[in-house]
Coordinates of C-alpha atoms in Angstrom, one line a residue:
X996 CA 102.5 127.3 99.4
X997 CA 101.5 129.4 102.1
X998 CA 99.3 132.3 101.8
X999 CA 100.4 135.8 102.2
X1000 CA 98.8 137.7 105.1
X1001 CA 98.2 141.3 105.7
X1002 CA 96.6 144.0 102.9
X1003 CA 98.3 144.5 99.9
X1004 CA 97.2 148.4 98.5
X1005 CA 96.1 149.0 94.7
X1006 CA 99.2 151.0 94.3
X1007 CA 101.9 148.0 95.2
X1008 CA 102.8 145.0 93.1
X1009 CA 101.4 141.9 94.8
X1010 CA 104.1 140.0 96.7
X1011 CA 106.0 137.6 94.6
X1012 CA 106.1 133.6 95.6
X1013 CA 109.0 132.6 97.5
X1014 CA 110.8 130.4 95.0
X1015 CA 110.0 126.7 94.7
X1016 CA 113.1 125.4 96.1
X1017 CA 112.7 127.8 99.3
X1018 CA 109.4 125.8 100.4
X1019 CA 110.3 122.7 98.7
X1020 CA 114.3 122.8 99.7
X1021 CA 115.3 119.4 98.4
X1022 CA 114.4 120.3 95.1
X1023 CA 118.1 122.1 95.4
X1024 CA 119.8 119.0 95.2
X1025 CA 119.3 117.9 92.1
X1026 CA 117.6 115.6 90.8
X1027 CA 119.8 111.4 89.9
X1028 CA 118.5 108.9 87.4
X1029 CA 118.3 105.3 89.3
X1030 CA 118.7 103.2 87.0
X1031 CA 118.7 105.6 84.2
X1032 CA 114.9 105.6 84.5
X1033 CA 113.9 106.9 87.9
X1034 CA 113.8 110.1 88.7
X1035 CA 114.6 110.9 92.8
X1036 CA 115.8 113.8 94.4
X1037 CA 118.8 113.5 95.6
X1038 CA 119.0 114.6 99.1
X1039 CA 116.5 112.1 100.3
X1040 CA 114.9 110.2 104.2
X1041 CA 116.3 107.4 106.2
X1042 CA 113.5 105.8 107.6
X1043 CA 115.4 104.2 109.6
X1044 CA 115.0 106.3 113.0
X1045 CA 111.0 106.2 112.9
X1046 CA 111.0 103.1 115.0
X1047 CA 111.4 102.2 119.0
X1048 CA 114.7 102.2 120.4
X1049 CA 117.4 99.7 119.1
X1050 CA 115.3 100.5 116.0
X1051 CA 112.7 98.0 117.7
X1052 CA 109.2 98.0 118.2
X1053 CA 106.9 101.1 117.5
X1054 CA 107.8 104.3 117.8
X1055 CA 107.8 106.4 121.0
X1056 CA 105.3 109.5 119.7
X1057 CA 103.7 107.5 116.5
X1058 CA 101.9 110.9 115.5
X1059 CA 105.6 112.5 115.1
X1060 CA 106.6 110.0 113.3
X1061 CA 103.9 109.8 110.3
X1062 CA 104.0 113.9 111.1
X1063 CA 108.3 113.3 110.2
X1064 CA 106.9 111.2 106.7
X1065 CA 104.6 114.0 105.8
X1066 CA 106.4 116.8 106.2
X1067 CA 109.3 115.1 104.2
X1068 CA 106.7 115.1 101.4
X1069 CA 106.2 118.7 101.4
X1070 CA 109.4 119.7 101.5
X1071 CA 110.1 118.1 98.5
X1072 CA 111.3 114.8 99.6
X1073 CA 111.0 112.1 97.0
X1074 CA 113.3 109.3 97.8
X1075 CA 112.5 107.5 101.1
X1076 CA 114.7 104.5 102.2
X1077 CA 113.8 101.7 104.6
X1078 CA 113.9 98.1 105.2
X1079 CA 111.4 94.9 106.1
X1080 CA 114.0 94.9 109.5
X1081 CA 113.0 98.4 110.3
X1082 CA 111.4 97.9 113.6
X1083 CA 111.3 95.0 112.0
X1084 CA 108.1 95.7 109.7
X1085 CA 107.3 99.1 111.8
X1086 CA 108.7 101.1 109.6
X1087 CA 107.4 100.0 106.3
X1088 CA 104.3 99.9 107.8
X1089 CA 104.2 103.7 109.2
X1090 CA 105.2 105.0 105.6
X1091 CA 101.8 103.2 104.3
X1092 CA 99.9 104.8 106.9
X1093 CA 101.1 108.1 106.7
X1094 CA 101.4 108.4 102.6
X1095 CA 99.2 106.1 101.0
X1096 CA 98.1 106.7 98.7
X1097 CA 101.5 107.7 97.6
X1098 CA 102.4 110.7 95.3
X1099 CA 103.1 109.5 92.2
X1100 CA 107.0 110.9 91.7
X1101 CA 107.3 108.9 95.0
X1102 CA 110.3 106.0 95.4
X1103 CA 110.4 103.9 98.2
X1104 CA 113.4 101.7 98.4
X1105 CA 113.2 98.9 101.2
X1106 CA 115.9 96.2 101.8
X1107 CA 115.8 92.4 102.9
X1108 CA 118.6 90.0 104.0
X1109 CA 118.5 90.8 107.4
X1110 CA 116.9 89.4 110.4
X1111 CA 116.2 90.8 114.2
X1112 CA 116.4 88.7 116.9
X1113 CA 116.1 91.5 119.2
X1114 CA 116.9 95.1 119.9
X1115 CA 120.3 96.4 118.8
X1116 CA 120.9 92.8 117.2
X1117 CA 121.1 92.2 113.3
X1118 CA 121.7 88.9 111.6
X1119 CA 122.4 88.2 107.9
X1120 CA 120.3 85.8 105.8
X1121 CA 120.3 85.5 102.3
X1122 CA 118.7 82.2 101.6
X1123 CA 116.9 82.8 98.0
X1124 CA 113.4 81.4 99.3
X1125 CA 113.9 84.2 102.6
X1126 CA 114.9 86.7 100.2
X1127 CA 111.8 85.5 98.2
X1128 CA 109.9 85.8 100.7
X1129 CA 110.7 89.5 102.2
X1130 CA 110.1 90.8 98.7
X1131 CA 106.4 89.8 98.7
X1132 CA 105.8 90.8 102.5
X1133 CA 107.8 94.3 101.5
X1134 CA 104.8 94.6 98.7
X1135 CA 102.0 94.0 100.7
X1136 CA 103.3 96.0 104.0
X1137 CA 103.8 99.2 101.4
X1138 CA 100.9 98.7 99.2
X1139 CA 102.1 98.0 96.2
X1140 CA 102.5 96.0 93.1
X1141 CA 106.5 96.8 92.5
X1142 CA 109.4 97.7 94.7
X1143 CA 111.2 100.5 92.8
X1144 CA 114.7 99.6 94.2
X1145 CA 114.9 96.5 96.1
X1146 CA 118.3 96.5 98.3
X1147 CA 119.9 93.3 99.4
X1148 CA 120.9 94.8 103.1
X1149 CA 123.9 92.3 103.1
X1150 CA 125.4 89.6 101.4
X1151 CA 125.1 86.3 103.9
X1152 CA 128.3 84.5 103.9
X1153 CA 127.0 81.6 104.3
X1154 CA 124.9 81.4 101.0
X1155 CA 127.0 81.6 97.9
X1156 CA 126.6 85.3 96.6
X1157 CA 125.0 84.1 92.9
X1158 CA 122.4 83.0 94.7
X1159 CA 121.3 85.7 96.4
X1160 CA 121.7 88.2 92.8
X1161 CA 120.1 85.3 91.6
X1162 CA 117.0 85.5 93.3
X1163 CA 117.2 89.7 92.6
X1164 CA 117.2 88.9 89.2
X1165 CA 114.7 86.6 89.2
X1166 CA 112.5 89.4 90.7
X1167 CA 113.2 92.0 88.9
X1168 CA 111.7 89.6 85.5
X1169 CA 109.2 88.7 87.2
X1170 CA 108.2 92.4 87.4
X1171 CA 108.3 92.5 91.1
X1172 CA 111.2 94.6 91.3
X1173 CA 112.4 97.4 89.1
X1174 CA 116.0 98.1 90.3
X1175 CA 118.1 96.8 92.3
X1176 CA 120.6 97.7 95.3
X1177 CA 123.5 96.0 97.4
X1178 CA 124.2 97.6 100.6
X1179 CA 127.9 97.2 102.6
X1180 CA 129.5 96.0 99.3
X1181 CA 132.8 96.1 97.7
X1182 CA 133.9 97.3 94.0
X1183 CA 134.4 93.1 93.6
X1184 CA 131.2 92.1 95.4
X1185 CA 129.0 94.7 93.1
X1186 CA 131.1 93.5 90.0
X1187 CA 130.3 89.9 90.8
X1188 CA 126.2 90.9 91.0
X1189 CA 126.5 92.5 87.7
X1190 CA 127.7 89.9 86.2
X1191 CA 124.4 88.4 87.0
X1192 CA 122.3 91.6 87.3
X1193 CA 121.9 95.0 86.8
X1194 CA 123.2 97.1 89.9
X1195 CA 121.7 100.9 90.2
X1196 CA 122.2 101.2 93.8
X1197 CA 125.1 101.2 96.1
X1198 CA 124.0 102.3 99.9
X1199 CA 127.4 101.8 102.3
X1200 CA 128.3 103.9 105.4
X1201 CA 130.1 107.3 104.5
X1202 CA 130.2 110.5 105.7
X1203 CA 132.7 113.2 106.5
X1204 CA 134.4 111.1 109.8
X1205 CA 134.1 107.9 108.0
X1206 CA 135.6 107.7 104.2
X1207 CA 136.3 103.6 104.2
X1208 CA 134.2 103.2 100.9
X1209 CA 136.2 105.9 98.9
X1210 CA 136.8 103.3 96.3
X1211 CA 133.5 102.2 95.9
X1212 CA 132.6 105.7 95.8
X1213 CA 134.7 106.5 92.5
X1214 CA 133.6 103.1 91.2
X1215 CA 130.0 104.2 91.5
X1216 CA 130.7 107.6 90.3
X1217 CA 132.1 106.5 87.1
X1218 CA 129.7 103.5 86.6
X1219 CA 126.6 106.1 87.6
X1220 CA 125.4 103.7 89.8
X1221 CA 123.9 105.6 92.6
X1222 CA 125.6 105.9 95.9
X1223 CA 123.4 106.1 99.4
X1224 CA 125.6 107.1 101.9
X1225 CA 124.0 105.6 105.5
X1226 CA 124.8 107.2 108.8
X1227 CA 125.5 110.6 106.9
X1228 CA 125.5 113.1 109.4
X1229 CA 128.4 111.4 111.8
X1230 CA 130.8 114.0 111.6
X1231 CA 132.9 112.5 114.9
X1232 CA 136.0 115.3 116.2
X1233 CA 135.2 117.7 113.2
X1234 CA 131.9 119.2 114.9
X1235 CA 133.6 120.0 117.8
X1236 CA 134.2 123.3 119.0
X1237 CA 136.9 123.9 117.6
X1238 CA 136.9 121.4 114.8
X1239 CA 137.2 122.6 111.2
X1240 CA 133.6 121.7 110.5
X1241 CA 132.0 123.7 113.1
X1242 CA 134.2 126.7 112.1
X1243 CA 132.6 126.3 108.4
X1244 CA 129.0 126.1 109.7
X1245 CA 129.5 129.4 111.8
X1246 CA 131.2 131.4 108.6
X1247 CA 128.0 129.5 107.0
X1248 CA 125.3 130.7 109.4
X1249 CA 124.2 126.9 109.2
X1250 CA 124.4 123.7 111.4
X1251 CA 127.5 121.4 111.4
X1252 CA 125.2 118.6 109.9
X1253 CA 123.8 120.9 107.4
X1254 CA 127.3 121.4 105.8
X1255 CA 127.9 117.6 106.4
X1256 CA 124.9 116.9 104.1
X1257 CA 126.4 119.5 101.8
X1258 CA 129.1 118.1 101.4
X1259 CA 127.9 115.1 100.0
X1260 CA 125.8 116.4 97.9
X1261 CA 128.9 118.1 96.3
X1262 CA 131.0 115.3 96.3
X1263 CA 129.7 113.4 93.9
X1264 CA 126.9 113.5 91.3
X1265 CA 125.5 110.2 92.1
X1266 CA 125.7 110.6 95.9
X1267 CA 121.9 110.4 97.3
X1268 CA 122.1 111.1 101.6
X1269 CA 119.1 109.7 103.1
X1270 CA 119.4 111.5 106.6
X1271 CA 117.2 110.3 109.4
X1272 CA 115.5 111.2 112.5
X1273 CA 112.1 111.3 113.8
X1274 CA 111.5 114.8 114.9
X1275 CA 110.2 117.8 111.9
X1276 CA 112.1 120.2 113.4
X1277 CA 115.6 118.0 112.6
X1278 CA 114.1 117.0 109.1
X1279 CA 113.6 120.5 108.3
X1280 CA 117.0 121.4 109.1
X1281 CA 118.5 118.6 108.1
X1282 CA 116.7 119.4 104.0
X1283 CA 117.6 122.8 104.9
X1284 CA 120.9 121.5 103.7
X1285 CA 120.3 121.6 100.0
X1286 CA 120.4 125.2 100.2
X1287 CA 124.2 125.7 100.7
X1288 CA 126.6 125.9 98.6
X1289 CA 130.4 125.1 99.3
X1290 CA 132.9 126.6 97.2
X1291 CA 136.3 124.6 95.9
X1292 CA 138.2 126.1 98.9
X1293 CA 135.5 124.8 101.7
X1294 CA 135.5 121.1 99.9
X1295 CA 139.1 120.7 100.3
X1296 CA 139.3 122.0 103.7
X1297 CA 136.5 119.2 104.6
X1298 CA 138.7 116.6 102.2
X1299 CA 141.7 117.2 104.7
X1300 CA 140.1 117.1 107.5

Protein backbone atom coordinates (compact mmCIF):
# COMPACT_ATOMS: atom_id res chain seq x y z
CA UNK A 1 0.00 0.00 0.00
CA UNK A 2 1.45 3.24 -0.70
CA UNK A 3 1.61 5.95 1.76
CA UNK A 4 -0.42 9.05 1.47
CA UNK A 5 1.68 12.27 1.13
CA UNK A 6 0.93 15.84 1.86
CA UNK A 7 -0.70 17.13 5.49
CA UNK A 8 -3.88 16.02 6.46
CA UNK A 9 -5.58 19.05 8.96
CA UNK A 10 -7.29 18.03 12.43
CA UNK A 11 -10.50 19.17 10.94
CA UNK A 12 -10.58 16.48 7.75
CA UNK A 13 -11.25 12.83 7.89
CA UNK A 14 -7.99 10.98 7.04
CA UNK A 15 -7.95 9.76 3.41
CA UNK A 16 -9.52 6.46 2.92
CA UNK A 17 -7.32 3.34 1.31
CA UNK A 18 -7.78 2.85 -2.18
CA UNK A 19 -9.57 -0.44 -2.32
CA UNK A 20 -7.69 -3.70 -2.35
CA UNK A 21 -8.45 -4.72 -5.80
CA UNK A 22 -7.27 -1.14 -7.08
CA UNK A 23 -3.50 -1.95 -5.90
CA UNK A 24 -3.87 -5.53 -6.07
CA UNK A 25 -6.09 -5.58 -9.57
CA UNK A 26 -6.11 -9.33 -10.21
CA UNK A 27 -7.79 -9.85 -7.11
CA UNK A 28 -10.95 -8.64 -9.50
CA UNK A 29 -10.96 -11.71 -11.31
CA UNK A 30 -12.01 -13.97 -9.14
CA UNK A 31 -10.67 -16.38 -7.57
CA UNK A 32 -10.95 -20.77 -9.39
CA UNK A 33 -10.50 -23.94 -7.38
CA UNK A 34 -7.79 -26.23 -9.30
CA UNK A 35 -8.52 -29.23 -8.52
CA UNK A 36 -11.21 -28.34 -6.10
CA UNK A 37 -8.39 -27.60 -3.57
CA UNK A 38 -6.24 -24.84 -4.86
CA UNK A 39 -6.99 -21.67 -4.64
CA UNK A 40 -5.47 -19.26 -7.80
CA UNK A 41 -6.50 -16.08 -9.02
CA UNK A 42 -7.72 -16.31 -12.04
CA UNK A 43 -6.23 -13.76 -14.34
CA UNK A 44 -2.75 -15.10 -13.85
CA UNK A 45 1.46 -14.74 -15.76
CA UNK A 46 2.76 -16.59 -18.73
CA UNK A 47 6.22 -16.95 -18.04
CA UNK A 48 6.84 -17.79 -21.10
CA UNK A 49 8.19 -14.34 -22.54
CA UNK A 50 10.99 -13.91 -19.73
CA UNK A 51 13.51 -15.72 -21.82
CA UNK A 52 15.92 -14.76 -24.95
CA UNK A 53 14.49 -14.61 -28.23
CA UNK A 54 12.90 -17.85 -29.88
CA UNK A 55 12.17 -18.20 -26.08
CA UNK A 56 15.98 -19.28 -25.93
CA UNK A 57 18.77 -18.48 -23.80
CA UNK A 58 18.63 -15.76 -21.00
CA UNK A 59 16.83 -12.95 -21.16
CA UNK A 60 17.88 -9.61 -22.83
CA UNK A 61 17.52 -7.09 -19.54
CA UNK A 62 17.55 -10.10 -16.64
CA UNK A 63 16.77 -7.23 -13.93
CA UNK A 64 13.33 -6.57 -15.99
CA UNK A 65 12.61 -9.74 -16.05
CA UNK A 66 12.81 -10.84 -12.13
CA UNK A 67 11.51 -6.88 -11.82
CA UNK A 68 8.29 -8.46 -14.41
CA UNK A 69 8.03 -11.64 -11.56
CA UNK A 70 7.92 -9.24 -8.71
CA UNK A 71 5.74 -6.82 -9.67
CA UNK A 72 3.25 -9.62 -10.73
CA UNK A 73 3.40 -10.55 -6.99
CA UNK A 74 2.19 -7.24 -5.88
CA UNK A 75 -0.30 -6.81 -8.01
CA UNK A 76 -1.94 -9.66 -6.85
CA UNK A 77 -0.76 -12.31 -9.17
CA UNK A 78 -0.98 -15.70 -7.83
CA UNK A 79 -0.91 -18.20 -10.54
CA UNK A 80 2.37 -18.15 -12.62
CA UNK A 81 2.72 -20.74 -15.60
CA UNK A 82 5.94 -21.97 -17.11
CA UNK A 83 7.70 -24.84 -18.44
CA UNK A 84 11.33 -26.91 -17.91
CA UNK A 85 11.54 -25.83 -22.08
CA UNK A 86 11.20 -22.27 -21.11
CA UNK A 87 14.57 -20.99 -22.26
CA UNK A 88 14.90 -24.22 -21.79
CA UNK A 89 15.33 -24.15 -17.83
CA UNK A 90 15.81 -20.13 -17.97
CA UNK A 91 12.69 -19.48 -17.03
CA UNK A 92 12.06 -21.78 -14.09
CA UNK A 93 15.17 -20.69 -12.91
CA UNK A 94 14.42 -16.75 -12.94
CA UNK A 95 11.09 -17.30 -10.97
CA UNK A 96 13.39 -19.06 -8.11
CA UNK A 97 15.61 -16.15 -8.12
CA UNK A 98 13.32 -13.51 -8.14
CA UNK A 99 10.52 -15.10 -5.56
CA UNK A 100 12.07 -17.55 -3.36
CA UNK A 101 11.15 -17.90 -0.93
CA UNK A 102 7.80 -18.01 -2.40
CA UNK A 103 4.52 -16.50 -0.86
CA UNK A 104 2.65 -19.03 0.47
CA UNK A 105 -0.88 -18.63 -1.69
CA UNK A 106 1.75 -18.95 -4.56
CA UNK A 107 1.07 -21.76 -7.58
CA UNK A 108 3.53 -22.37 -9.94
CA UNK A 109 2.54 -24.69 -12.73
CA UNK A 110 5.46 -25.82 -15.07
CA UNK A 111 5.15 -28.39 -17.93
CA UNK A 112 7.41 -31.20 -19.41
CA UNK A 113 7.15 -33.31 -22.71
CA UNK A 114 8.93 -31.02 -24.74
CA UNK A 115 12.38 -30.71 -25.89
CA UNK A 116 14.51 -27.62 -27.68
CA UNK A 117 16.89 -28.39 -30.10
CA UNK A 118 17.21 -24.80 -30.79
CA UNK A 119 15.64 -21.43 -31.08
CA UNK A 120 12.15 -21.29 -32.40
CA UNK A 121 12.29 -25.25 -32.56
CA UNK A 122 10.01 -27.58 -30.26
CA UNK A 123 9.94 -31.33 -30.20
CA UNK A 124 7.61 -33.71 -28.45
CA UNK A 125 8.78 -36.46 -26.10
CA UNK A 126 6.79 -38.23 -23.73
CA UNK A 127 8.79 -41.26 -22.87
CA UNK A 128 7.72 -42.06 -19.01
CA UNK A 129 11.50 -42.20 -17.74
CA UNK A 130 11.93 -38.37 -19.67
CA UNK A 131 8.81 -37.36 -18.27
CA UNK A 132 10.21 -38.81 -15.01
CA UNK A 133 12.91 -37.19 -15.23
CA UNK A 134 11.72 -33.38 -15.98
CA UNK A 135 9.47 -33.70 -12.98
CA UNK A 136 12.45 -34.01 -10.53
CA UNK A 137 14.75 -31.40 -12.43
CA UNK A 138 11.33 -28.99 -12.39
CA UNK A 139 11.55 -29.56 -8.36
CA UNK A 140 14.95 -28.80 -7.89
CA UNK A 141 15.22 -25.74 -10.56
CA UNK A 142 11.97 -24.16 -8.46
CA UNK A 143 12.87 -25.11 -5.01
CA UNK A 144 10.51 -27.24 -4.01
CA UNK A 145 9.20 -30.47 -2.67
CA UNK A 146 5.79 -30.58 -4.88
CA UNK A 147 4.74 -29.24 -8.25
CA UNK A 148 1.23 -27.92 -7.60
CA UNK A 149 0.03 -28.54 -11.29
CA UNK A 150 2.27 -30.51 -13.38
CA UNK A 151 1.24 -30.04 -17.27
CA UNK A 152 2.13 -32.62 -19.86
CA UNK A 153 3.02 -29.80 -22.64
CA UNK A 154 1.93 -32.43 -25.37
CA UNK A 155 1.02 -35.77 -25.85
CA UNK A 156 4.08 -37.57 -28.09
CA UNK A 157 2.68 -39.60 -30.74
CA UNK A 158 5.02 -41.78 -30.70
CA UNK A 159 4.55 -43.13 -27.05
CA UNK A 160 1.23 -44.64 -26.43
CA UNK A 161 -0.90 -41.89 -24.47
CA UNK A 162 -1.42 -44.41 -21.09
CA UNK A 163 1.91 -44.16 -20.74
CA UNK A 164 2.53 -40.84 -20.45
CA UNK A 165 -0.93 -40.32 -17.86
CA UNK A 166 0.61 -43.14 -16.51
CA UNK A 167 3.68 -41.82 -15.40
CA UNK A 168 1.42 -38.41 -14.19
CA UNK A 169 -0.31 -40.62 -12.02
CA UNK A 170 2.38 -42.26 -10.73
CA UNK A 171 3.66 -38.84 -9.64
CA UNK A 172 0.99 -37.42 -8.30
CA UNK A 173 1.01 -40.81 -5.51
CA UNK A 174 4.09 -40.49 -5.07
CA UNK A 175 3.42 -36.97 -3.70
CA UNK A 176 5.53 -35.25 -6.20
CA UNK A 177 2.76 -33.81 -7.97
CA UNK A 178 -0.51 -32.45 -6.71
CA UNK A 179 -2.60 -31.79 -9.93
CA UNK A 180 -2.34 -32.44 -13.03
CA UNK A 181 -2.68 -30.62 -16.59
CA UNK A 182 -2.63 -31.65 -20.45
CA UNK A 183 -1.92 -28.88 -22.68
CA UNK A 184 -3.07 -28.93 -26.82
CA UNK A 185 -5.65 -31.69 -26.01
CA UNK A 186 -8.93 -32.72 -27.27
CA UNK A 187 -12.39 -33.48 -25.31
CA UNK A 188 -11.19 -37.50 -26.25
CA UNK A 189 -7.57 -37.09 -25.44
CA UNK A 190 -8.47 -35.50 -21.80
CA UNK A 191 -11.30 -38.25 -21.43
CA UNK A 192 -8.73 -40.90 -22.21
CA UNK A 193 -6.22 -39.42 -19.21
CA UNK A 194 -9.07 -39.47 -16.80
CA UNK A 195 -9.69 -42.59 -17.27
CA UNK A 196 -6.33 -43.08 -15.81
CA UNK A 197 -6.00 -39.77 -13.80
CA UNK A 198 -7.43 -36.99 -12.45
CA UNK A 199 -7.40 -33.97 -14.97
CA UNK A 200 -7.72 -30.29 -13.27
CA UNK A 201 -6.08 -28.49 -15.98
CA UNK A 202 -6.69 -27.83 -19.59
CA UNK A 203 -4.07 -25.00 -21.10
CA UNK A 204 -4.88 -24.89 -25.23
CA UNK A 205 -4.49 -21.82 -27.48
CA UNK A 206 -7.69 -19.42 -27.39
CA UNK A 207 -8.35 -16.11 -27.57
CA UNK A 208 -10.69 -13.72 -29.34
CA UNK A 209 -9.08 -14.39 -33.19
CA UNK A 210 -8.58 -18.01 -32.45
CA UNK A 211 -11.82 -20.05 -31.03
CA UNK A 212 -10.56 -23.76 -32.46
CA UNK A 213 -10.90 -25.22 -28.79
CA UNK A 214 -14.63 -24.03 -28.31
CA UNK A 215 -15.46 -27.61 -27.57
CA UNK A 216 -12.99 -28.25 -25.21
CA UNK A 217 -13.93 -25.07 -23.70
CA UNK A 218 -17.60 -26.14 -22.82
CA UNK A 219 -16.22 -29.57 -21.94
CA UNK A 220 -14.06 -27.95 -19.26
CA UNK A 221 -16.61 -25.57 -18.26
CA UNK A 222 -19.09 -28.14 -17.40
CA UNK A 223 -16.45 -30.71 -16.00
CA UNK A 224 -14.81 -27.52 -13.83
CA UNK A 225 -11.66 -28.49 -14.98
CA UNK A 226 -9.81 -25.34 -15.42
CA UNK A 227 -9.08 -23.89 -18.83
CA UNK A 228 -5.62 -21.77 -19.48
CA UNK A 229 -5.99 -20.13 -22.53
CA UNK A 230 -2.15 -19.63 -24.07
CA UNK A 231 -1.40 -16.89 -26.60
CA UNK A 232 -4.46 -14.82 -25.05
CA UNK A 233 -3.96 -11.47 -26.11
CA UNK A 234 -3.87 -12.37 -30.17
CA UNK A 235 -6.66 -10.51 -31.21
CA UNK A 236 -5.55 -10.61 -35.20
CA UNK A 237 -8.07 -8.08 -37.64
CA UNK A 238 -10.28 -7.14 -34.62
CA UNK A 239 -7.69 -4.59 -33.06
CA UNK A 240 -7.38 -2.82 -36.05
CA UNK A 241 -8.51 0.49 -36.51
CA UNK A 242 -11.39 0.11 -37.36
CA UNK A 243 -12.07 -3.38 -36.10
CA UNK A 244 -14.87 -4.01 -33.62
CA UNK A 245 -12.53 -4.55 -30.76
CA UNK A 246 -10.61 -1.40 -30.95
CA UNK A 247 -14.03 0.46 -31.18
CA UNK A 248 -14.96 -1.26 -27.65
CA UNK A 249 -11.59 -0.38 -26.05
CA UNK A 250 -12.05 3.43 -27.06
CA UNK A 251 -15.95 3.53 -25.65
CA UNK A 252 -13.91 1.63 -22.75
CA UNK A 253 -11.15 4.12 -22.11
CA UNK A 254 -8.96 0.84 -22.09
CA UNK A 255 -6.41 -1.07 -24.32
CA UNK A 256 -7.57 -3.54 -27.10
CA UNK A 257 -5.76 -6.39 -25.10
CA UNK A 258 -7.21 -5.19 -21.93
CA UNK A 259 -10.82 -6.02 -23.17
CA UNK A 260 -9.31 -9.24 -24.88
CA UNK A 261 -8.30 -10.37 -21.31
CA UNK A 262 -11.80 -9.33 -20.33
CA UNK A 263 -13.28 -11.14 -22.32
CA UNK A 264 -12.02 -14.28 -21.10
CA UNK A 265 -12.38 -13.68 -17.90
CA UNK A 266 -16.19 -13.34 -18.70
CA UNK A 267 -16.49 -16.16 -20.84
CA UNK A 268 -16.23 -18.71 -18.68
CA UNK A 269 -15.89 -19.35 -14.95
CA UNK A 270 -13.10 -21.72 -15.23
CA UNK A 271 -11.17 -19.71 -17.80
CA UNK A 272 -7.60 -18.73 -16.07
CA UNK A 273 -5.46 -16.25 -18.92
CA UNK A 274 -1.91 -16.33 -18.15
CA UNK A 275 -0.83 -13.25 -20.31
CA UNK A 276 2.91 -12.70 -20.92
CA UNK A 277 5.47 -10.29 -21.54
CA UNK A 278 8.63 -9.14 -20.03
CA UNK A 279 8.22 -5.46 -19.56
CA UNK A 280 6.15 -4.00 -15.95
CA UNK A 281 4.67 -1.43 -17.80
CA UNK A 282 2.69 -4.26 -20.17
CA UNK A 283 2.06 -6.45 -17.06
CA UNK A 284 0.50 -3.65 -15.29
CA UNK A 285 -1.72 -3.01 -18.12
CA UNK A 286 -2.19 -6.20 -19.13
CA UNK A 287 -3.69 -7.00 -14.93
CA UNK A 288 -5.20 -3.76 -15.38
CA UNK A 289 -7.67 -5.94 -17.28
CA UNK A 290 -9.49 -7.34 -14.30
CA UNK A 291 -10.95 -4.16 -13.68
CA UNK A 292 -13.50 -4.05 -16.63
CA UNK A 293 -16.45 -5.18 -16.89
CA UNK A 294 -18.31 -6.13 -20.20
CA UNK A 295 -21.95 -6.06 -20.31
CA UNK A 296 -24.20 -8.85 -22.25
CA UNK A 297 -24.36 -6.50 -25.23
CA UNK A 298 -20.26 -6.07 -25.52
CA UNK A 299 -19.82 -10.13 -25.14
CA UNK A 300 -21.88 -10.80 -28.07
CA UNK A 301 -20.60 -8.16 -30.18
CA UNK A 302 -16.94 -9.79 -29.43
CA UNK A 303 -18.79 -13.50 -29.90
CA UNK A 304 -19.62 -12.29 -33.61
CA UNK A 305 -16.83 -10.91 -34.34
Amino acid sequence: MSKTTGVIKHHMEPTKPIPTHDNRPAAKSGTYMIGNDLPVRRLGFGAMQLTGPGVWGEPANPTEAIAVLRRAIELGINLIDTADSYGPHVSEELIREALHPYPKELVIATKAGLTRPGPGSWVSLGRPDYLRQQCEMSLRRLGVERLELFQLHRIDPKVPADDQFGVLRDLQKEGKVRHIGLSEVNVAEIEAARRIVAIATVQNQYNLAYRDSEKVLNYCSRENIGFIPWFPLATGDLAKPHGVLAKIAKQLGAQPGQVALAWLLRKSPVMLPIPGTSKVKHLEENTAAALLNLDDSIMDELASA
